[in-house]
Amino acid sequence: MATTRGIAVITGASAGIGEATAERLAEGGYSLVLGARRVDRLAEVAAATGGTALPLDVTDQGSVDAFAAQIDRCDVLVNNAGLASGLESIEELDEKRVRTMWETNVMGLIRVTQALMPQIKGSVGHIVNVGSIAGFEIYPGGGGYTASKHAVRALTKTLRLELLGTGVRVTELVPGMVETEFSLVRFDGDAEKAKKPYEGVHPLSGADVADCIAWAVTRPPHVDIDEIVVRPVAQATARDIARD
Ligand code: NAP
């Protein structure tokens, strides 16, 4: 694979932040390997960015192993694949939803990171985990999601310690409200409910987050951006939002 800046691997690149990150890193001279379950959508992103689309379900170890087996080097890994499912109180939490969030956001991140660690250590090596302000803030109905993103934060900080001395960089990218398909997924495809969180607010776009990722990965090799918290101006916390 011809490369200028290096190979960037992005999970969840078929939509939203992952898709925007693919576009941004391609512009910045990276060669891309893109993973997601919806291979048709992924193929479109790959065609637009000159990347390679590979099927990936981060909840499935076999899928992750097959994905990693096709990747020779990994200068940047963006662990972006993730989702929220539902907005029920803990009293009413559906175990299936919690397991889906955990399997995707937490176990998926562990699986992909483990599978690609030899390639990461053998390259320039930078792991960017897409966390969330839900990794240190909470809101009613967010129990399942916030718990999973708190875990992402703990895993990212642990990786930073465990990789100390290897030269591998570790960054947590921590967005507030971003308008993507995230809300549609959270509300099981109900477009009316999905619109609500964005009403009267100018949210971040996937491109706004992608800009931050691109900046973090293009610092000199001795500079580690430990974390970037980025929110809409109108959002001070997960719960404090100024609406028109
Ligand atoms: P999105 O538009 O729904 O995109 C999510 C991406 O994750 C899709 O490409 C999806 O692809 C992929 N994905 C989901 N499950 C997967 C699986 N099992 N295996 C592989 N890929 C999977 O949402 P987004 O906002 O861009 O979310 C990206 C990340 O940002 C997530 O980690 C999310 O938690 C985080 N985040 C979002 C917000 C926000 O407000 N939007 C705020 C903070 C953090 P397929 O369905 O094709 O597999």
mmCIF file of C-alpha atoms and ligand atoms in Angstrom:
data_model
loop_
_atom_site.group_PDB
_atom_site.id
_atom_site.type_symbol
_atom_site.label_atom_id
_atom_site.label_comp_id
_atom_site.label_asym_id
_atom_site.label_seq_id
_atom_site.Cartn_x
_atom_site.Cartn_y
_atom_site.Cartn_z
ATOM 1 C CA MET A 1 0.000 0.000 0.000
ATOM 2 C CA ALA A 2 1.547 3.328 -1.066
ATOM 3 C CA THR A 3 1.634 5.758 1.813
ATOM 4 C CA THR A 4 2.772 9.250 2.597
ATOM 5 C CA ARG A 5 2.033 9.939 6.261
ATOM 6 C CA GLY A 6 1.267 6.331 7.146
ATOM 7 C CA ILE A 7 -1.625 3.911 7.505
ATOM 8 C CA ALA A 8 -4.625 5.018 9.541
ATOM 9 C CA VAL A 9 -7.167 2.375 10.567
ATOM 10 C CA ILE A 10 -10.611 3.699 11.448
ATOM 11 C CA THR A 11 -13.381 1.595 12.974
ATOM 12 C CA GLY A 12 -16.983 2.651 12.423
ATOM 13 C CA ALA A 13 -16.024 4.529 9.256
ATOM 14 C CA SER A 14 -19.342 4.009 7.435
ATOM 15 C CA ALA A 15 -21.007 7.081 9.007
ATOM 16 C CA GLY A 16 -20.713 10.089 11.285
ATOM 17 C CA ILE A 17 -17.439 10.873 13.019
ATOM 18 C CA GLY A 18 -15.670 7.866 11.488
ATOM 19 C CA GLU A 19 -16.618 8.851 7.946
ATOM 20 C CA ALA A 20 -15.594 12.474 8.544
ATOM 21 C CA THR A 21 -12.301 11.319 10.055
ATOM 22 C CA ALA A 22 -11.624 9.204 6.980
ATOM 23 C CA GLU A 23 -12.164 12.255 4.765
ATOM 24 C CA ARG A 24 -9.973 14.476 6.939
ATOM 25 C CA LEU A 25 -7.094 12.005 7.289
ATOM 26 C CA ALA A 26 -7.170 11.223 3.565
ATOM 27 C CA GLU A 27 -6.808 14.965 2.881
ATOM 28 C CA GLY A 28 -3.894 14.958 5.322
ATOM 29 C CA GLY A 29 -2.060 12.313 3.324
ATOM 30 C CA TYR A 30 -2.865 9.111 5.207
ATOM 31 C CA SER A 31 -3.645 5.811 3.541
ATOM 32 C CA LEU A 32 -6.786 4.410 5.092
ATOM 33 C CA VAL A 33 -8.129 1.060 6.178
ATOM 34 C CA LEU A 34 -11.796 1.420 7.059
ATOM 35 C CA GLY A 35 -13.983 -0.994 9.005
ATOM 36 C CA ALA A 36 -17.716 -1.235 9.740
ATOM 37 C CA ARG A 37 -20.626 -3.667 9.354
ATOM 38 C CA ARG A 38 -22.476 -1.836 6.542
ATOM 39 C CA VAL A 39 -20.069 -2.666 3.759
ATOM 40 C CA ASP A 40 -22.039 -0.822 1.051
ATOM 41 C CA ARG A 41 -21.790 2.456 2.948
ATOM 42 C CA LEU A 42 -18.172 1.717 3.783
ATOM 43 C CA ALA A 43 -17.337 1.091 0.128
ATOM 44 C CA GLU A 44 -18.665 4.571 -0.709
ATOM 45 C CA VAL A 45 -16.442 6.164 1.940
ATOM 46 C CA ALA A 46 -13.488 4.124 0.701
ATOM 47 C CA ALA A 47 -14.131 5.218 -2.886
ATOM 48 C CA ALA A 48 -14.285 8.879 -1.817
ATOM 49 C CA THR A 49 -11.098 8.689 0.250
ATOM 50 C CA GLY A 50 -8.984 6.203 -1.686
ATOM 51 C CA GLY A 51 -9.135 3.884 1.321
ATOM 52 C CA THR A 52 -9.580 0.141 1.653
ATOM 53 C CA ALA A 53 -12.934 -1.030 3.015
ATOM 54 C CA LEU A 54 -12.939 -4.186 5.131
ATOM 55 C CA PRO A 55 -15.963 -5.706 6.850
ATOM 56 C CA LEU A 56 -15.742 -5.378 10.621
ATOM 57 C CA ASP A 57 -18.068 -6.205 13.487
ATOM 58 C CA VAL A 58 -16.206 -5.238 16.647
ATOM 59 C CA THR A 59 -18.542 -7.415 18.741
ATOM 60 C CA ASP A 60 -17.301 -10.535 16.924
ATOM 61 C CA GLN A 61 -13.775 -11.783 17.702
ATOM 62 C CA GLY A 62 -13.602 -13.737 14.422
ATOM 63 C CA SER A 63 -14.474 -10.609 12.451
ATOM 64 C CA VAL A 64 -11.862 -8.550 14.321
ATOM 65 C CA ASP A 65 -9.191 -11.209 13.749
ATOM 66 C CA ALA A 66 -9.980 -11.406 10.027
ATOM 67 C CA PHE A 67 -9.855 -7.583 9.822
ATOM 68 C CA ALA A 68 -6.502 -7.355 11.605
ATOM 69 C CA ALA A 69 -5.012 -10.170 9.525
ATOM 70 C CA GLN A 70 -5.334 -7.981 6.425
ATOM 71 C CA ILE A 71 -3.459 -5.031 7.950
ATOM 72 C CA ASP A 72 0.358 -4.957 7.758
ATOM 73 C CA ARG A 73 1.011 -1.754 9.643
ATOM 74 C CA CYS A 74 -0.991 0.687 11.697
ATOM 75 C CA ASP A 75 0.427 4.146 12.317
ATOM 76 C CA VAL A 76 -2.880 5.467 13.629
ATOM 77 C CA LEU A 77 -5.774 3.446 15.044
ATOM 78 C CA VAL A 78 -8.987 5.381 15.572
ATOM 79 C CA ASN A 79 -11.234 3.278 17.819
ATOM 80 C CA ASN A 80 -14.443 5.047 16.868
ATOM 81 C CA ALA A 81 -17.090 2.314 16.411
ATOM 82 C CA GLY A 82 -19.684 2.833 19.104
ATOM 83 C CA LEU A 83 -23.301 3.440 19.926
ATOM 84 C CA ALA A 84 -25.911 4.268 22.511
ATOM 85 C CA SER A 85 -29.062 2.176 22.767
ATOM 86 C CA GLY A 86 -32.140 3.536 24.535
ATOM 87 C CA LEU A 87 -32.621 6.161 27.227
ATOM 88 C CA GLU A 88 -34.255 4.140 29.993
ATOM 89 C CA SER A 89 -33.629 4.605 33.692
ATOM 90 C CA ILE A 90 -31.482 2.008 35.402
ATOM 91 C CA GLU A 91 -34.654 0.650 37.007
ATOM 92 C CA GLU A 92 -35.969 -0.134 33.523
ATOM 93 C CA LEU A 93 -32.748 -0.904 31.680
ATOM 94 C CA ASP A 94 -33.024 -3.666 29.131
ATOM 95 C CA GLU A 95 -30.134 -6.083 29.614
ATOM 96 C CA LYS A 96 -29.865 -6.630 25.861
ATOM 97 C CA ARG A 97 -29.276 -2.911 25.255
ATOM 98 C CA VAL A 98 -26.622 -2.740 27.965
ATOM 99 C CA ARG A 99 -24.842 -5.777 26.552
ATOM 100 C CA THR A 100 -24.885 -4.296 23.027
ATOM 101 C CA MET A 101 -23.321 -1.039 24.273
ATOM 102 C CA TRP A 102 -20.767 -2.900 26.356
ATOM 103 C CA GLU A 103 -19.874 -5.362 23.601
ATOM 104 C CA THR A 104 -19.463 -2.545 21.055
ATOM 105 C CA ASN A 105 -18.010 0.362 23.027
ATOM 106 C CA VAL A 106 -15.851 -1.524 25.520
ATOM 107 C CA MET A 107 -15.147 -5.094 24.432
ATOM 108 C CA GLY A 108 -14.998 -4.011 20.785
ATOM 109 C CA LEU A 109 -12.350 -1.412 21.581
ATOM 110 C CA ILE A 110 -10.346 -3.991 23.551
ATOM 111 C CA ARG A 111 -10.639 -6.592 20.766
ATOM 112 C CA VAL A 112 -9.490 -4.242 17.985
ATOM 113 C CA THR A 113 -6.665 -2.755 20.077
ATOM 114 C CA GLN A 114 -5.377 -6.209 21.044
ATOM 115 C CA ALA A 115 -5.606 -7.557 17.513
ATOM 116 C CA LEU A 116 -3.693 -4.621 16.011
ATOM 117 C CA MET A 117 -1.141 -4.126 18.794
ATOM 118 C CA PRO A 118 1.710 -5.905 16.932
ATOM 119 C CA GLN A 119 1.168 -3.661 13.893
ATOM 120 C CA ILE A 120 0.851 -0.555 16.108
ATOM 121 C CA LYS A 121 4.075 -1.338 17.964
ATOM 122 C CA GLY A 122 5.818 -2.057 14.659
ATOM 123 C CA SER A 123 4.781 1.325 13.199
ATOM 124 C CA VAL A 124 4.807 4.938 14.354
ATOM 125 C CA GLY A 125 1.868 3.953 16.555
ATOM 126 C CA HIS A 126 -0.923 6.206 17.796
ATOM 127 C CA ILE A 127 -4.176 4.974 19.343
ATOM 128 C CA VAL A 128 -7.071 7.444 19.359
ATOM 129 C CA ASN A 129 -10.065 6.279 21.362
ATOM 130 C CA VAL A 130 -13.299 8.140 20.699
ATOM 131 C CA GLY A 131 -14.760 8.498 24.171
ATOM 132 C CA SER A 132 -17.436 10.987 25.143
ATOM 133 C CA ILE A 133 -18.240 13.559 27.786
ATOM 134 C CA ALA A 134 -20.383 10.623 28.957
ATOM 135 C CA GLY A 135 -17.030 9.222 30.077
ATOM 136 C CA PHE A 136 -16.955 11.643 33.011
ATOM 137 C CA GLU A 137 -20.433 13.163 33.149
ATOM 138 C CA ILE A 138 -23.769 11.436 33.634
ATOM 139 C CA TYR A 139 -27.400 12.132 32.820
ATOM 140 C CA PRO A 140 -30.697 10.434 33.676
ATOM 141 C CA GLY A 141 -31.391 7.597 31.257
ATOM 142 C CA GLY A 142 -27.745 7.416 30.244
ATOM 143 C CA GLY A 143 -26.687 4.712 32.700
ATOM 144 C CA GLY A 144 -25.809 2.019 30.179
ATOM 145 C CA TYR A 145 -24.012 4.373 27.787
ATOM 146 C CA THR A 146 -22.225 6.513 30.377
ATOM 147 C CA ALA A 147 -20.967 3.397 32.170
ATOM 148 C CA SER A 148 -19.496 2.110 28.898
ATOM 149 C CA LYS A 149 -17.830 5.449 28.112
ATOM 150 C CA HIS A 150 -16.471 5.712 31.663
ATOM 151 C CA ALA A 151 -14.876 2.331 30.881
ATOM 152 C CA VAL A 152 -13.418 3.694 27.619
ATOM 153 C CA ARG A 153 -11.820 6.504 29.638
ATOM 154 C CA ALA A 154 -10.342 4.040 32.133
ATOM 155 C CA LEU A 155 -9.040 1.838 29.325
ATOM 156 C CA THR A 156 -7.465 4.804 27.539
ATOM 157 C CA LYS A 157 -5.658 5.987 30.668
ATOM 158 C CA THR A 158 -4.510 2.423 31.343
ATOM 159 C CA LEU A 159 -3.164 2.060 27.797
ATOM 160 C CA ARG A 160 -1.244 5.321 28.245
ATOM 161 C CA LEU A 161 0.505 3.819 31.270
ATOM 162 C CA GLU A 162 1.044 0.382 29.780
ATOM 163 C CA LEU A 163 2.511 1.781 26.551
ATOM 164 C CA LEU A 164 4.801 4.229 28.322
ATOM 165 C CA GLY A 165 8.306 3.767 26.948
ATOM 166 C CA THR A 166 7.182 2.172 23.681
ATOM 167 C CA GLY A 167 6.768 5.436 21.788
ATOM 168 C CA VAL A 168 3.137 4.584 21.049
ATOM 169 C CA ARG A 169 0.905 7.605 21.585
ATOM 170 C CA VAL A 170 -2.546 7.381 23.178
ATOM 171 C CA THR A 171 -5.275 10.003 22.917
ATOM 172 C CA GLU A 172 -8.860 10.141 24.138
ATOM 173 C CA LEU A 173 -11.046 12.262 21.882
ATOM 174 C CA VAL A 174 -13.969 13.397 23.987
ATOM 175 C CA PRO A 175 -16.875 14.955 22.096
ATOM 176 C CA GLY A 176 -20.037 16.498 23.439
ATOM 177 C CA MET A 177 -23.106 16.618 21.217
ATOM 178 C CA VAL A 178 -22.391 15.740 17.561
ATOM 179 C CA GLU A 179 -25.111 15.515 14.941
ATOM 180 C CA THR A 180 -24.637 12.107 13.279
ATOM 181 C CA GLU A 181 -26.725 8.935 13.110
ATOM 182 C CA PHE A 182 -25.942 8.419 16.798
ATOM 183 C CA SER A 183 -29.351 9.602 17.987
ATOM 184 C CA LEU A 184 -31.191 7.626 15.289
ATOM 185 C CA VAL A 185 -29.406 4.486 16.471
ATOM 186 C CA ARG A 186 -30.103 5.304 20.122
ATOM 187 C CA PHE A 187 -33.841 5.597 19.398
ATOM 188 C CA ASP A 188 -34.034 2.512 17.157
ATOM 189 C CA GLY A 189 -34.535 4.477 13.951
ATOM 190 C CA ASP A 190 -37.306 6.776 15.284
ATOM 191 C CA ALA A 191 -36.496 9.987 13.370
ATOM 192 C CA GLU A 192 -38.857 12.165 15.441
ATOM 193 C CA LYS A 193 -37.243 11.191 18.746
ATOM 194 C CA ALA A 194 -33.790 11.356 17.181
ATOM 195 C CA LYS A 195 -34.226 15.030 16.186
ATOM 196 C CA LYS A 196 -35.116 16.195 19.702
ATOM 197 C CA PRO A 197 -31.645 16.416 21.281
ATOM 198 C CA TYR A 198 -30.488 18.752 18.487
ATOM 199 C CA GLU A 199 -33.473 21.119 18.587
ATOM 200 C CA GLY A 200 -32.522 24.763 19.139
ATOM 201 C CA VAL A 201 -28.796 23.977 19.319
ATOM 202 C CA HIS A 202 -25.966 24.228 16.832
ATOM 203 C CA PRO A 203 -24.308 20.867 17.510
ATOM 204 C CA LEU A 204 -20.847 19.757 16.429
ATOM 205 C CA SER A 205 -20.547 18.015 13.084
ATOM 206 C CA GLY A 206 -18.523 14.897 12.450
ATOM 207 C CA ALA A 207 -16.065 17.147 10.614
ATOM 208 C CA ASP A 208 -15.525 19.270 13.754
ATOM 209 C CA VAL A 209 -14.457 16.162 15.655
ATOM 210 C CA ALA A 210 -12.416 14.872 12.716
ATOM 211 C CA ASP A 211 -10.454 18.153 12.751
ATOM 212 C CA CYS A 212 -9.459 17.504 16.367
ATOM 213 C CA ILE A 213 -8.400 13.941 15.574
ATOM 214 C CA ALA A 214 -6.358 15.119 12.591
ATOM 215 C CA TRP A 215 -4.641 17.746 14.739
ATOM 216 C CA ALA A 216 -3.811 15.256 17.513
ATOM 217 C CA VAL A 217 -2.273 12.684 15.170
ATOM 218 C CA THR A 218 -0.176 15.204 13.251
ATOM 219 C CA ARG A 219 1.732 16.587 16.274
ATOM 220 C CA PRO A 220 5.459 15.710 16.360
ATOM 221 C CA PRO A 221 6.144 12.144 17.578
ATOM 222 C CA HIS A 222 7.335 13.305 21.021
ATOM 223 C CA VAL A 223 4.026 15.094 21.706
ATOM 224 C CA ASP A 224 1.111 13.143 23.155
ATOM 225 C CA ILE A 225 -2.257 14.864 23.224
ATOM 226 C CA ASP A 226 -3.681 12.923 26.166
ATOM 227 C CA GLU A 227 -7.220 14.147 25.660
ATOM 228 C CA ILE A 228 -9.306 16.656 23.771
ATOM 229 C CA VAL A 229 -12.716 17.659 25.074
ATOM 230 C CA VAL A 230 -14.771 19.375 22.367
ATOM 231 C CA ARG A 231 -18.382 20.510 22.699
ATOM 232 C CA PRO A 232 -20.795 22.877 21.010
ATOM 233 C CA VAL A 233 -20.569 26.377 22.486
ATOM 234 C CA ALA A 234 -24.187 25.911 23.580
ATOM 235 C CA GLN A 235 -23.352 22.834 25.679
ATOM 236 C CA ALA A 236 -21.556 23.374 28.990
ATOM 237 C CA THR A 237 -22.181 19.860 30.357
ATOM 238 C CA ALA A 238 -24.088 16.808 29.184
ATOM 239 C CA ARG A 239 -27.146 18.329 30.885
ATOM 240 C CA ASP A 240 -26.603 22.104 30.583
ATOM 241 C CA ILE A 241 -27.580 23.136 27.084
ATOM 242 C CA ALA A 242 -28.623 26.618 25.922
ATOM 243 C CA ARG A 243 -31.427 26.218 23.384
ATOM 244 C CA ASP A 244 -32.834 28.968 21.127
HETATM 245 P P1 NAP B 1 -22.894 7.056 13.994
HETATM 246 O O1 NAP B 1 -23.105 8.079 12.937
HETATM 247 O O2 NAP B 1 -24.059 6.188 14.391
HETATM 248 O O3 NAP B 1 -21.657 6.136 13.580
HETATM 249 C C1 NAP B 1 -21.316 5.008 14.351
HETATM 250 C C2 NAP B 1 -20.345 4.139 13.567
HETATM 251 O O4 NAP B 1 -20.020 2.986 14.384
HETATM 252 C C3 NAP B 1 -20.946 3.627 12.277
HETATM 253 O O5 NAP B 1 -19.985 3.707 11.257
HETATM 254 C C4 NAP B 1 -21.262 2.170 12.600
HETATM 255 O O6 NAP B 1 -21.104 1.391 11.423
HETATM 256 C C5 NAP B 1 -20.158 1.840 13.599
HETATM 257 N N1 NAP B 1 -20.476 0.663 14.406
HETATM 258 C C6 NAP B 1 -21.491 0.490 15.281
HETATM 259 N N2 NAP B 1 -21.478 -0.751 15.774
HETATM 260 C C7 NAP B 1 -20.431 -1.388 15.178
HETATM 261 C C8 NAP B 1 -19.905 -2.701 15.261
HETATM 262 N N3 NAP B 1 -20.461 -3.642 16.038
HETATM 263 N N4 NAP B 1 -18.799 -3.010 14.531
HETATM 264 C C9 NAP B 1 -18.240 -2.082 13.718
HETATM 265 N N5 NAP B 1 -18.702 -0.818 13.596
HETATM 266 C C10 NAP B 1 -19.787 -0.495 14.318
HETATM 267 O O7 NAP B 1 -22.417 7.744 15.353
HETATM 268 P P2 NAP B 1 -21.176 8.715 15.688
HETATM 269 O O8 NAP B 1 -21.725 9.854 16.445
HETATM 270 O O9 NAP B 1 -20.354 8.969 14.499
HETATM 271 O O10 NAP B 1 -20.399 7.803 16.729
HETATM 272 C C11 NAP B 1 -19.010 7.521 16.626
HETATM 273 C C12 NAP B 1 -18.415 7.453 18.016
HETATM 274 O O11 NAP B 1 -18.540 8.740 18.621
HETATM 275 C C13 NAP B 1 -19.082 6.458 18.966
HETATM 276 O O12 NAP B 1 -18.094 5.798 19.713
HETATM 277 C C14 NAP B 1 -19.925 7.357 19.870
HETATM 278 O O13 NAP B 1 -20.133 6.778 21.129
HETATM 279 C C15 NAP B 1 -19.023 8.578 19.950
HETATM 280 N N6 NAP B 1 -19.667 9.833 20.361
HETATM 281 C C16 NAP B 1 -20.727 10.340 19.661
HETATM 282 C C17 NAP B 1 -21.313 11.524 20.109
HETATM 283 C C18 NAP B 1 -22.497 12.121 19.401
HETATM 284 O O14 NAP B 1 -23.152 13.022 19.985
HETATM 285 N N7 NAP B 1 -22.809 11.742 18.185
HETATM 286 C C19 NAP B 1 -20.816 12.183 21.240
HETATM 287 C C20 NAP B 1 -19.725 11.644 21.910
HETATM 288 C C21 NAP B 1 -19.149 10.469 21.460
HETATM 289 P P3 NAP B 1 -22.016 0.125 11.006
HETATM 290 O O15 NAP B 1 -23.386 0.348 11.575
HETATM 291 O O16 NAP B 1 -21.957 0.161 9.512
HETATM 292 O O17 NAP B 1 -21.302 -1.051 11.595
#
